[in-house]
């Protein structure tokens, strides 16, 4: 990153331990695209992908690109640095974002909400994804407030 952002949780998980099922998500993130699995039989959108669809028990899905916007479903403000490395980044916001473009139950993504005032974050706020390139092989999805 070339600019200074606020509330960025460090990315100690330089390896997301992707496997054959989840690697397409990370490949798309490197290209700045937010994708999710959509089951062919019932069109339910799920993140992360599962071995079987929870809705129809189907086995086959395709990856679809999402608009990258969403709504805060839940969040917490972390104020206490559990590790010394976190002392300079608290408070930071960890949010569960319900993703636009996912019908039905809605696919949700747990991610860091940055460049916001933790004192005014609220459930229902609109957000959009950005991809924080933390290495040559990893772009971490984070969210910022959307107008
Ligand atoms: Zn299904």
Coordinates of C-alpha atoms and ligand atoms in Angstrom, one line a residue:
X1 CA 0.0 0.0 0.0
X2 CA 1.3 3.4 -0.8
X3 CA -1.2 5.4 1.3
X4 CA -1.7 5.5 5.0
X5 CA -4.9 3.8 6.0
X6 CA -6.6 3.8 9.5
X7 CA -7.6 0.8 11.5
X8 CA -5.8 -1.7 9.4
X9 CA -5.3 -5.0 11.2
X10 CA -1.9 -6.4 10.3
X11 CA -1.9 -9.3 7.9
X12 CA 0.0 -12.0 9.9
X13 CA -1.8 -14.6 7.8
X14 CA 0.4 -14.1 4.9
X15 CA -0.6 -17.6 3.9
X16 CA -4.4 -18.0 3.9
X17 CA -3.9 -21.8 3.6
X18 CA -5.9 -21.9 0.4
X19 CA -6.7 -25.3 -1.1
X20 CA -8.1 -26.2 -4.5
X21 CA -11.6 -25.2 -3.5
X22 CA -10.7 -21.7 -2.1
X23 CA -7.7 -20.8 -4.4
X24 CA -10.0 -19.1 -7.0
X25 CA -11.2 -16.7 -4.4
X26 CA -7.6 -15.6 -3.7
X27 CA -6.7 -15.5 -7.4
X28 CA -9.6 -13.2 -8.0
X29 CA -8.6 -11.0 -5.0
X30 CA -5.2 -10.5 -6.6
X31 CA -7.1 -9.2 -9.7
X32 CA -9.2 -6.9 -7.5
X33 CA -12.4 -8.9 -7.9
X34 CA -14.6 -10.3 -5.2
X35 CA -16.0 -13.7 -6.1
X36 CA -18.2 -16.3 -4.5
X37 CA -19.4 -19.8 -5.3
X38 CA -22.9 -20.0 -6.8
X39 CA -24.5 -23.5 -6.8
X40 CA -25.7 -24.5 -10.2
X41 CA -28.8 -26.3 -9.1
X42 CA -30.4 -23.7 -6.8
X43 CA -28.2 -20.5 -7.5
X44 CA -27.5 -20.0 -3.8
X45 CA -24.4 -18.0 -3.3
X46 CA -22.0 -19.2 -0.6
X47 CA -18.7 -18.0 0.9
X48 CA -16.5 -19.8 1.6
X49 CA -17.3 -22.6 -0.8
X50 CA -18.4 -25.9 0.8
X51 CA -18.2 -29.5 -0.4
X52 CA -22.0 -29.6 -0.7
X53 CA -24.7 -26.8 -1.0
X54 CA -26.4 -26.3 2.3
X55 CA -29.6 -25.5 0.5
X56 CA -30.0 -28.3 -2.1
X57 CA -27.1 -30.6 -1.3
X58 CA -25.8 -30.1 -4.8
X59 CA -22.2 -30.8 -5.6
X60 CA -21.5 -28.3 -8.5
X61 CA -20.9 -24.6 -8.4
X62 CA -19.4 -21.9 -10.5
X63 CA -17.6 -18.7 -9.4
X64 CA -19.5 -15.5 -9.9
X65 CA -18.2 -12.0 -9.5
X66 CA -20.0 -9.8 -6.9
X67 CA -20.3 -6.0 -7.0
X68 CA -18.1 -5.7 -4.0
X69 CA -20.6 -3.7 -2.0
X70 CA -22.5 -4.8 1.1
X71 CA -24.0 -4.0 4.5
X72 CA -22.6 -4.4 7.9
X73 CA -24.4 -7.4 9.5
X74 CA -22.4 -7.4 12.7
X75 CA -19.1 -6.0 14.0
X76 CA -16.9 -5.5 16.9
X77 CA -14.4 -2.8 17.8
X78 CA -11.2 -4.2 19.2
X79 CA -9.7 -1.8 21.6
X80 CA -7.3 -4.0 23.6
X81 CA -4.1 -5.1 21.8
X82 CA -3.8 -8.8 22.5
X83 CA -0.4 -8.8 21.0
X84 CA 2.3 -6.1 21.2
X85 CA 2.3 -5.8 17.4
X86 CA -1.3 -4.6 17.7
X87 CA -0.7 -1.7 20.1
X88 CA -0.4 0.8 17.3
X89 CA -3.5 -0.3 15.3
X90 CA -6.2 -0.4 18.0
X91 CA -8.9 0.4 17.9
X92 CA -9.8 -1.5 14.8
X93 CA -13.1 -2.8 13.5
X94 CA -13.8 -6.5 12.6
X95 CA -17.0 -6.7 10.7
X96 CA -19.3 -9.3 9.2
X97 CA -20.5 -7.9 5.8
X98 CA -23.6 -9.2 4.0
X99 CA -22.6 -9.0 0.4
X100 CA -24.7 -7.4 -2.3
X101 CA -25.5 -9.8 -5.2
X102 CA -26.1 -12.8 -3.0
X103 CA -29.8 -13.6 -2.9
X104 CA -31.6 -15.7 -0.3
X105 CA -29.7 -16.2 2.9
X106 CA -26.9 -13.9 1.6
X107 CA -23.2 -14.6 1.6
X108 CA -21.3 -12.9 4.4
X109 CA -17.6 -12.2 4.7
X110 CA -15.8 -11.5 7.9
X111 CA -13.2 -8.7 7.3
X112 CA -11.4 -5.7 8.6
X113 CA -13.4 -2.4 8.2
X114 CA -10.9 0.4 7.7
X115 CA -10.7 4.2 7.2
X116 CA -13.7 4.6 9.5
X117 CA -14.4 6.1 12.9
X118 CA -15.0 3.1 15.2
X119 CA -17.2 5.2 17.4
X120 CA -19.8 5.7 14.7
X121 CA -19.8 2.3 12.9
X122 CA -23.3 0.8 12.9
X123 CA -25.1 -2.3 11.8
X124 CA -26.7 -1.5 8.5
X125 CA -23.9 0.8 7.3
X126 CA -23.1 0.5 3.6
X127 CA -19.5 -0.6 2.8
X128 CA -17.4 -1.6 -0.3
X129 CA -14.5 -3.9 -0.6
X130 CA -10.9 -2.9 -1.3
X131 CA -8.0 -5.3 -1.8
X132 CA -4.9 -4.7 0.3
X133 CA -1.9 -6.1 -1.5
X134 CA 0.2 -7.4 1.4
X135 CA 2.6 -9.5 -0.8
X136 CA 3.2 -10.6 -4.3
X137 CA 0.8 -13.5 -3.8
X138 CA -1.8 -12.1 -1.4
X139 CA -4.4 -9.4 -1.6
X140 CA -6.5 -9.2 1.6
X141 CA -10.1 -8.1 1.2
X142 CA -11.0 -5.3 3.6
X143 CA -14.0 -2.9 3.6
X144 CA -14.3 0.9 3.7
X145 CA -17.4 3.0 4.3
X146 CA -19.4 3.5 1.1
X147 CA -21.3 6.7 0.4
Ligands
LIG1 ZN1 -28.0 -25.5 -3.8

